[in-house]
Every structure is written in structure tokens, then in C-alpha cells.
PDB file of C-alpha atoms in Angstrom:
ATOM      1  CA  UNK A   1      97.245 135.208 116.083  1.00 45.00           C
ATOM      2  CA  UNK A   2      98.024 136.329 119.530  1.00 49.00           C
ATOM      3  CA  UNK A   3      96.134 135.361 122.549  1.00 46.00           C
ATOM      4  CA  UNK A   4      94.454 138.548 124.986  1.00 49.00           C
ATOM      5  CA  UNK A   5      96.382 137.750 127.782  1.00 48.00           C
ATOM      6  CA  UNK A   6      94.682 140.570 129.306  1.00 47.00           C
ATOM      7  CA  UNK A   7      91.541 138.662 128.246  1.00 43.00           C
ATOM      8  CA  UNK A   8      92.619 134.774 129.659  1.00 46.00           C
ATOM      9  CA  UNK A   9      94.287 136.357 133.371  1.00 48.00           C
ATOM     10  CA  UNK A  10      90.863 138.355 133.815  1.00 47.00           C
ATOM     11  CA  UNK A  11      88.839 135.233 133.385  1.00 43.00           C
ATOM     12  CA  UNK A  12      91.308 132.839 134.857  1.00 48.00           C
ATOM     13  CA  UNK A  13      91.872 134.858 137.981  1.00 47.00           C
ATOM     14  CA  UNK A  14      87.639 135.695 138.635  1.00 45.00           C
ATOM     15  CA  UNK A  15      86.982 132.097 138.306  1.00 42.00           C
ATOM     16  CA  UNK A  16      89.630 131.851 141.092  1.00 46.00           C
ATOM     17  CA  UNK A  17      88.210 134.177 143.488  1.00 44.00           C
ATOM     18  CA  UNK A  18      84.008 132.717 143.742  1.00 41.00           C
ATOM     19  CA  UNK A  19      83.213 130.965 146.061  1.00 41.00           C
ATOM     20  CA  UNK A  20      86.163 130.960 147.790  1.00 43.00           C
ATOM     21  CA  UNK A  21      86.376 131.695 151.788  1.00 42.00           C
ATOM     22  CA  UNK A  22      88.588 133.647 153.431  1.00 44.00           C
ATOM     23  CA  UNK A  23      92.013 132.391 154.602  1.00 47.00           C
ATOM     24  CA  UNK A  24      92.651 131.985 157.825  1.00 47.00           C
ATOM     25  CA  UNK A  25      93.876 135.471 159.376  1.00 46.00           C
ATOM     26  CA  UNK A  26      97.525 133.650 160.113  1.00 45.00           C
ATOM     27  CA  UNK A  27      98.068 133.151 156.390  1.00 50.00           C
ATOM     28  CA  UNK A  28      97.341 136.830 155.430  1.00 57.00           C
ATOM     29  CA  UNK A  29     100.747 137.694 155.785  1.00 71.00           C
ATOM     30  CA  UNK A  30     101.934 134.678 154.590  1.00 79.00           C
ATOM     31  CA  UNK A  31     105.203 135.391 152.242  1.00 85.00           C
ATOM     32  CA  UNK A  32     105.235 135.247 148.282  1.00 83.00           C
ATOM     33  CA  UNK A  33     105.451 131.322 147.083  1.00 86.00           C
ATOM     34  CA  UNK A  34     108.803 130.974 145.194  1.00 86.00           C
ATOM     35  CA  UNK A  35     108.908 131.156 141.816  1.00 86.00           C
ATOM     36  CA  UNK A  36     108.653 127.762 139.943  1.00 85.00           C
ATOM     37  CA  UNK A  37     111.755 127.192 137.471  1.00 86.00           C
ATOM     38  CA  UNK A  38     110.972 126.940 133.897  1.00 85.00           C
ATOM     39  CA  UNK A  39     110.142 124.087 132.353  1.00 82.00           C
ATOM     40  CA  UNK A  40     111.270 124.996 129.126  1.00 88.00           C
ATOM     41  CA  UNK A  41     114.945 125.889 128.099  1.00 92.00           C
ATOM     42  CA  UNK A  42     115.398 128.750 124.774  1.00 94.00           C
ATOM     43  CA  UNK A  43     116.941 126.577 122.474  1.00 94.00           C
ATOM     44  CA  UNK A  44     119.891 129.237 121.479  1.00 95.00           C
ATOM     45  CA  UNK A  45     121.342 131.915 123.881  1.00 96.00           C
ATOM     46  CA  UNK A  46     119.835 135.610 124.315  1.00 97.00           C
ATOM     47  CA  UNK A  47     122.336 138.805 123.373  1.00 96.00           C
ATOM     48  CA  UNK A  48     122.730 140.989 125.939  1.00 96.00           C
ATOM     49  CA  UNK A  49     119.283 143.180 124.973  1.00 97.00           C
ATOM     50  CA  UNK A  50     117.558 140.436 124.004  1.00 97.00           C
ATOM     51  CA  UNK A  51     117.888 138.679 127.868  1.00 97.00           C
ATOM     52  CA  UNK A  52     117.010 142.872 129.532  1.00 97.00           C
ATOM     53  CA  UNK A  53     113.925 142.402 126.670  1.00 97.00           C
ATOM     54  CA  UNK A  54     113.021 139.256 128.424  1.00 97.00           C
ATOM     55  CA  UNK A  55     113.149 140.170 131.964  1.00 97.00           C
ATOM     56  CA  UNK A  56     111.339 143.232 130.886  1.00 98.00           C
ATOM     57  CA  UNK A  57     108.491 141.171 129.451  1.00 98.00           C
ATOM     58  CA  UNK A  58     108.411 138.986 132.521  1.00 97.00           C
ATOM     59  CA  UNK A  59     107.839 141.941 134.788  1.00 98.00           C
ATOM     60  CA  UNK A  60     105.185 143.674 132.117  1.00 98.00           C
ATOM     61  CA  UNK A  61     103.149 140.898 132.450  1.00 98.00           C
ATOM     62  CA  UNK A  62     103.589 140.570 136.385  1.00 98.00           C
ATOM     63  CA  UNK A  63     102.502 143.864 136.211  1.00 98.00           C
ATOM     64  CA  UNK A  64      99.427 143.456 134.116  1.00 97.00           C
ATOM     65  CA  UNK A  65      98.066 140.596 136.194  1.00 97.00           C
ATOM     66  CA  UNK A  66      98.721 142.614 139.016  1.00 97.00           C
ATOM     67  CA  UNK A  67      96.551 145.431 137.166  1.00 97.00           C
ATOM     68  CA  UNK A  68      93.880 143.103 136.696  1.00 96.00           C
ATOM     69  CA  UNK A  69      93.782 141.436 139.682  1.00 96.00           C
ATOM     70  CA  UNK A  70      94.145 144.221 142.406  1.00 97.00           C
ATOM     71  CA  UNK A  71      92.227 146.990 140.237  1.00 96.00           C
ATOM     72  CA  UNK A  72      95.733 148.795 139.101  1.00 97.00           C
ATOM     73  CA  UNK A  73      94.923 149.527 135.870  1.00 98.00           C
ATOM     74  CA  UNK A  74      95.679 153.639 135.923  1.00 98.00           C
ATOM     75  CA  UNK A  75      98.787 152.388 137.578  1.00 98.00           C
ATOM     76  CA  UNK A  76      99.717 149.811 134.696  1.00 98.00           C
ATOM     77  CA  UNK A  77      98.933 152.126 132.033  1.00 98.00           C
ATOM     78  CA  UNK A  78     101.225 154.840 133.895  1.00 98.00           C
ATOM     79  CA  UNK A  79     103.537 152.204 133.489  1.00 98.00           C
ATOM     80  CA  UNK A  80     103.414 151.662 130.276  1.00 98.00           C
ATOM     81  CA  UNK A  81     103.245 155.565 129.311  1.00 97.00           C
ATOM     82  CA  UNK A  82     106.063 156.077 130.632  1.00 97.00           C
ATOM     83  CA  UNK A  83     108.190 152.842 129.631  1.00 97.00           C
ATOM     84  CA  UNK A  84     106.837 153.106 126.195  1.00 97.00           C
ATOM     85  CA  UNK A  85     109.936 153.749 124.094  1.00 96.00           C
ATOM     86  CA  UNK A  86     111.568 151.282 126.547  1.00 96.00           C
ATOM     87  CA  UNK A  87     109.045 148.783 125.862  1.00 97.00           C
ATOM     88  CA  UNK A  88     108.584 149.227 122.091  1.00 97.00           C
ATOM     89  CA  UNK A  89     112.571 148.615 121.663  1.00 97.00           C
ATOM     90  CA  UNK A  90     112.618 145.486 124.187  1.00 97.00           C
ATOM     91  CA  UNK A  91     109.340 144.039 121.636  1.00 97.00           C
ATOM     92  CA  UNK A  92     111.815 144.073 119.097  1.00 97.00           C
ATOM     93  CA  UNK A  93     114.787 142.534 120.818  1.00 97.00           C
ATOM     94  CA  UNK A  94     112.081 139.981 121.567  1.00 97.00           C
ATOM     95  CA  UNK A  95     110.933 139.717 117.738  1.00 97.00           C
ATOM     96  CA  UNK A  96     114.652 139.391 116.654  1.00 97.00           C
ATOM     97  CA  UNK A  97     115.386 136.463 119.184  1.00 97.00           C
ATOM     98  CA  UNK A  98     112.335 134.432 118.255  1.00 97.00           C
ATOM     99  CA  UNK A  99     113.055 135.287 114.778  1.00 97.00           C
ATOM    100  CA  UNK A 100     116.737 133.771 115.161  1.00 96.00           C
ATOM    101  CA  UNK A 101     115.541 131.186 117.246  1.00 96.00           C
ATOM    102  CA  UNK A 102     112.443 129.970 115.200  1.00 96.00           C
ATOM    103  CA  UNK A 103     113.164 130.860 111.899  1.00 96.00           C
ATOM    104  CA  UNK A 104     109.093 130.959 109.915  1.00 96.00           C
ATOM    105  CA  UNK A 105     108.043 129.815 113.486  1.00 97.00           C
ATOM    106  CA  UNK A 106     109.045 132.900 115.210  1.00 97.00           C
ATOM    107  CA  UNK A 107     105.588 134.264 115.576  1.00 97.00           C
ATOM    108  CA  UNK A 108     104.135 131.216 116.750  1.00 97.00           C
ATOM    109  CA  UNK A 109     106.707 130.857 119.219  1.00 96.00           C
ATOM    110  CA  UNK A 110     106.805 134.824 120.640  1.00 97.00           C
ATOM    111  CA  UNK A 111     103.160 133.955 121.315  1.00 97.00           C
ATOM    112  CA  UNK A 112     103.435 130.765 123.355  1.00 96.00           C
ATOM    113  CA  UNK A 113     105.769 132.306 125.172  1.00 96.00           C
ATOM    114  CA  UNK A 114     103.205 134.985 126.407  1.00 96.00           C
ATOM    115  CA  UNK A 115     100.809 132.920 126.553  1.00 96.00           C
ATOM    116  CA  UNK A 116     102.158 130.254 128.937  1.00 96.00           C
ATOM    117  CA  UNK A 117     104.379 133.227 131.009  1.00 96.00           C
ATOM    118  CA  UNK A 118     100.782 134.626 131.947  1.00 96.00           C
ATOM    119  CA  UNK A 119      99.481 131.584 132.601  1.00 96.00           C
ATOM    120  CA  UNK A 120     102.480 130.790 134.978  1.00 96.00           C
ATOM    121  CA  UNK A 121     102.416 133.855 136.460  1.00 96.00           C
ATOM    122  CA  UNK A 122      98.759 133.626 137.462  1.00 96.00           C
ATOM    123  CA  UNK A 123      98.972 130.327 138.714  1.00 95.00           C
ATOM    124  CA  UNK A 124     101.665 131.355 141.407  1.00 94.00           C
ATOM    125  CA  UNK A 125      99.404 134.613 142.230  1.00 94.00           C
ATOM    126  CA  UNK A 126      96.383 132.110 142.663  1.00 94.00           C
ATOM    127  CA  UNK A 127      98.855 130.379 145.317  1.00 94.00           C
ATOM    128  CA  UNK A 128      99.636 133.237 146.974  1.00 93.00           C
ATOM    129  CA  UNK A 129      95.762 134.213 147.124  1.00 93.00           C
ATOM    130  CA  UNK A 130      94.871 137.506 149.043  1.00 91.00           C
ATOM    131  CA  UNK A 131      98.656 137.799 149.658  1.00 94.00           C
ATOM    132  CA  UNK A 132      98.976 138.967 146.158  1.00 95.00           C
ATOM    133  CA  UNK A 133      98.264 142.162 145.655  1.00 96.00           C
ATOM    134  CA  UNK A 134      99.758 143.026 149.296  1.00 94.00           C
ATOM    135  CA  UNK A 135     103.087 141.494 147.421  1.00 93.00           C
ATOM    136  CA  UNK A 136     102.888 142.972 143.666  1.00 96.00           C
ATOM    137  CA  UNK A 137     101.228 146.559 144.082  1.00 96.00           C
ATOM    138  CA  UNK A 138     104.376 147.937 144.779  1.00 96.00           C
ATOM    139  CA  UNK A 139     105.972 147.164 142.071  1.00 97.00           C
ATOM    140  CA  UNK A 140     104.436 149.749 140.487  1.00 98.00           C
ATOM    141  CA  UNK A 141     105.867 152.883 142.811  1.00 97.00           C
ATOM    142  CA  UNK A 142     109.133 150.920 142.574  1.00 98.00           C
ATOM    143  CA  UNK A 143     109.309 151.197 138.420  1.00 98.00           C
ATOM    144  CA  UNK A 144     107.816 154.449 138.743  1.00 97.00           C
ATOM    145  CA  UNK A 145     110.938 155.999 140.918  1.00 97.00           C
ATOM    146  CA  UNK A 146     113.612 154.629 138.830  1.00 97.00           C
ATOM    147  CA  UNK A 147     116.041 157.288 138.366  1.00 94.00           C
ATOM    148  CA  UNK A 148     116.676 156.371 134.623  1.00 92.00           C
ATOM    149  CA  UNK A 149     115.198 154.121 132.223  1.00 90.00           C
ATOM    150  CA  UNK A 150     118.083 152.125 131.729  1.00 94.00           C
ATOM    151  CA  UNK A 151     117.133 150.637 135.554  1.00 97.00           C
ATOM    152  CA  UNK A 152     114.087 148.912 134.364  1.00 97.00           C
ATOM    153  CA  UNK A 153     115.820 146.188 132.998  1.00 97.00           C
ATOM    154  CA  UNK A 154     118.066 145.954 135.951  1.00 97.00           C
ATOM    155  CA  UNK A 155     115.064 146.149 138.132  1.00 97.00           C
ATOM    156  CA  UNK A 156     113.342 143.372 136.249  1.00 97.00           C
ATOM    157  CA  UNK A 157     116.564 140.959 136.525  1.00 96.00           C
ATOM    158  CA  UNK A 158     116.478 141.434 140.194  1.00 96.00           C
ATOM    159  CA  UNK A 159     113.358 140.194 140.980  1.00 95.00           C
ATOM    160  CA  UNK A 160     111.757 136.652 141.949  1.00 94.00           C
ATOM    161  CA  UNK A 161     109.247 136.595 138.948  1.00 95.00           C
ATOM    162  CA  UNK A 162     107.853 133.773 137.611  1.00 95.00           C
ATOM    163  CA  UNK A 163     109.603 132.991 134.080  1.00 95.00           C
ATOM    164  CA  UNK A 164     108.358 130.753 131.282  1.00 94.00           C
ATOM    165  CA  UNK A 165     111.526 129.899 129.584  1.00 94.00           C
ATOM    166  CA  UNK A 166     115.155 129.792 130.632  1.00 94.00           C
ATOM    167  CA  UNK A 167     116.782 132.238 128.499  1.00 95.00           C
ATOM    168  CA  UNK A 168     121.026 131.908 129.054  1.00 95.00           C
ATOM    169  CA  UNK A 169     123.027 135.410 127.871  1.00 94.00           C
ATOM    170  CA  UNK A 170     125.440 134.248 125.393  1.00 94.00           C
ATOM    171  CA  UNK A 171     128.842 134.903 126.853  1.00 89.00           C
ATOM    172  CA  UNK A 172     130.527 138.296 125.575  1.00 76.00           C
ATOM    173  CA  UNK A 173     132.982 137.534 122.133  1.00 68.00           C
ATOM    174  CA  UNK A 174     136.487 138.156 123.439  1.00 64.00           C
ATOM    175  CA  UNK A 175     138.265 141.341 122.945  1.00 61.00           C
ATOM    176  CA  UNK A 176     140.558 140.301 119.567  1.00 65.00           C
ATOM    177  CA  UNK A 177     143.659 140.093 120.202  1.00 63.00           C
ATOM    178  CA  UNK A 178     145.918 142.295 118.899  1.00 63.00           C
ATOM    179  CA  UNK A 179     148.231 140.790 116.466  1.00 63.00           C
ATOM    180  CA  UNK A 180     152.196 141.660 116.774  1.00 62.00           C
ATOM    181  CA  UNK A 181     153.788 143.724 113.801  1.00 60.00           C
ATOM    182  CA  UNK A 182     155.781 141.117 111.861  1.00 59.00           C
ATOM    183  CA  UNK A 183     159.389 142.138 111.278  1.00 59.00           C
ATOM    184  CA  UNK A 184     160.154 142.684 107.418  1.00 62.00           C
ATOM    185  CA  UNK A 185     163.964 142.416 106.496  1.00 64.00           C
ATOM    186  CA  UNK A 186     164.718 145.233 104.303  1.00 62.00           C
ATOM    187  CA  UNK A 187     166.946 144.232 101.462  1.00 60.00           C
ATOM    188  CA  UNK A 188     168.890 146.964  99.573  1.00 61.00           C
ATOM    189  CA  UNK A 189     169.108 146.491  95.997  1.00 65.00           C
ATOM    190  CA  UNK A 190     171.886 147.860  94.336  1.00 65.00           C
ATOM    191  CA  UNK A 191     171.585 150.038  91.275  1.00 62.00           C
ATOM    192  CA  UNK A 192     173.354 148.896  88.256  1.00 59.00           C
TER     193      UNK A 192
END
């Protein structure tokens, strides 16, 4: 069964905000907190569109608790209009790396991963406090101008976002090498 994350950042991140004054007018510009590493390591290494599906997920979900929190949603769901191909393919790279790495626990898996990558991710925006939407909400004009969809991924890679597992690219298979033509002796029979 998978988790609303939508549901669990929305309630996690208004519980966050009663109650609470305002910071101090020095720490309103205060810059991002650093990304925490993963605790977790994937237990097998990530093909080459399997690790662009996973940096694509991370920044989805930055995305969506930046929707929630800062009142983006027309700008997340512009998001994900327009990435929606991109982000239907990357769901599968995603299935077919849990699959291989879980075997009949692959579901199970896929969702603790968003689970606890939400959960991460809104713990480090509850650090940053007011500073957070002053930090994310650009993100969304940045993924928007992308001259080609094939940048998302790159995009994604490049930036500091919170991760919930360590996911290594398996190394490229080396080119084969080409083998030499063996030399055949031709031996001429003579007709009897």
C-alpha cells in the first residue's frame, strides 16, 4: 500500500509551523542546512537510468514539499504536466531497480523509500524554517526553462537535495575487445 506523502508532509510540516515565533530577522537569510548523507546504502548498483530515475524522484518530491509548504501547487502540477512522459519512464526505471533489488519485496521497498525520502526531506526544510521556501521556490522556474527534457535529470544530479538512500551507478561494461583473426594454414591437397 503506498503512503500519501502528499498527505504525511502536509500534516508534518503544519504541525511545524503553530505556535512557533518568528526567527530572529538575522537568521532570515540564513543559507540552506546541508543535506544529511544517507543512512541507508542500495544494496546492488543503479544502471545508468535507473540512478537519472532516482535523482529525478529526489527532486519530485523536493518539489512537492515545496508545493505544499510555500502554496506552489499550480507550479508543481505545471511541473508535473510537463515532465509527465519524463516522469512516467523514470517510475519505471525505479520499479525495475527495486524489482532487481528486492525480488517479491520490491513494492514494499519502492515505498519505504518514498516514504522515508519525504520524511528526510521535510525534516531538513523544518531546519531551514522560513528560509525554505525563499531557497526551493525557484526550483520550479529553473525545471521549467530547461531547454530539453533530457536536462531534468542532469538538473536533479546537480543539486544539494536531501537523499534517502545511496544509490552507486554501476560502472559502464567495457567495450569488448576485438578479437584478432587467427591465421589458418591452407593445405593443398593433391588430386589423385
Amino acid at each position: 500500500m503506498r503512503v500519501p506523502v502528499a498527505l504525511v508532509l502536509a500534516l508534518g510540516l503544519a504541525a511545524c509551523g503553530r505556535g512557533a515565533p518568528p526567527p530572529p530577522a538575522a537568521l532570515a537569510d540564513a543559507p540552506p542546512p546541508p543535506p544529511v548523507p544517507p543512512a541507508q546504502m542500495a544494496p546492488i548498483c543503479a544502471r545508468p537510468p535507473e540512478k537519472a530515475a532516482f535523482d529525478v524522484a529526489t527532486l519530485k518530491s523536493q518539489l512537492m514539499l515545496a508545493a505544499l509548504t510555500c502554496d506552489a501547487r499550480d507550479q508543481f502540477n505545471a511541473f508535473v504536466a510537463h515532465y509527465q512522459h519524463d516522469l512516467q519512464g523514470d517510475e519505471k526505471s525505479l520499479n525495475g531497480f527495486f524489482s532487481r533489488a528486492y525480488g517479491r519485496q520490491a513494492q514494499k521497498q519502492h515505498d519505504d523509500f518514498i516514504t522515508q525520502l519525504a520524511n528526510a526531506q521535510s525534516e531538513l526544510g523544518t531546519k531551514a524554517g522560513v528560509n525554505f521556501c525563499k531557497q526551493n521556490l525557484g526550483m520550479f522556474q529553473d525545471v521549467m526553462s530547461l531547454k530539453s527534457d533530457a536536462d531534468l535529470p542532469v538538473y536533479a544530479a546537480a543539486k544539494p537535495l536531501q537523499r534517502a538512500l545511496a544509490v552507486q551507478e554501476c560502472a559502464a561494461a567495457p567495450a569488448p575487445v576485438a578479437k584478432k583473426p587467427v591465421a589458418r594454414k591452407i593445405v593443398a591437397r593433391k588430386h589423385k
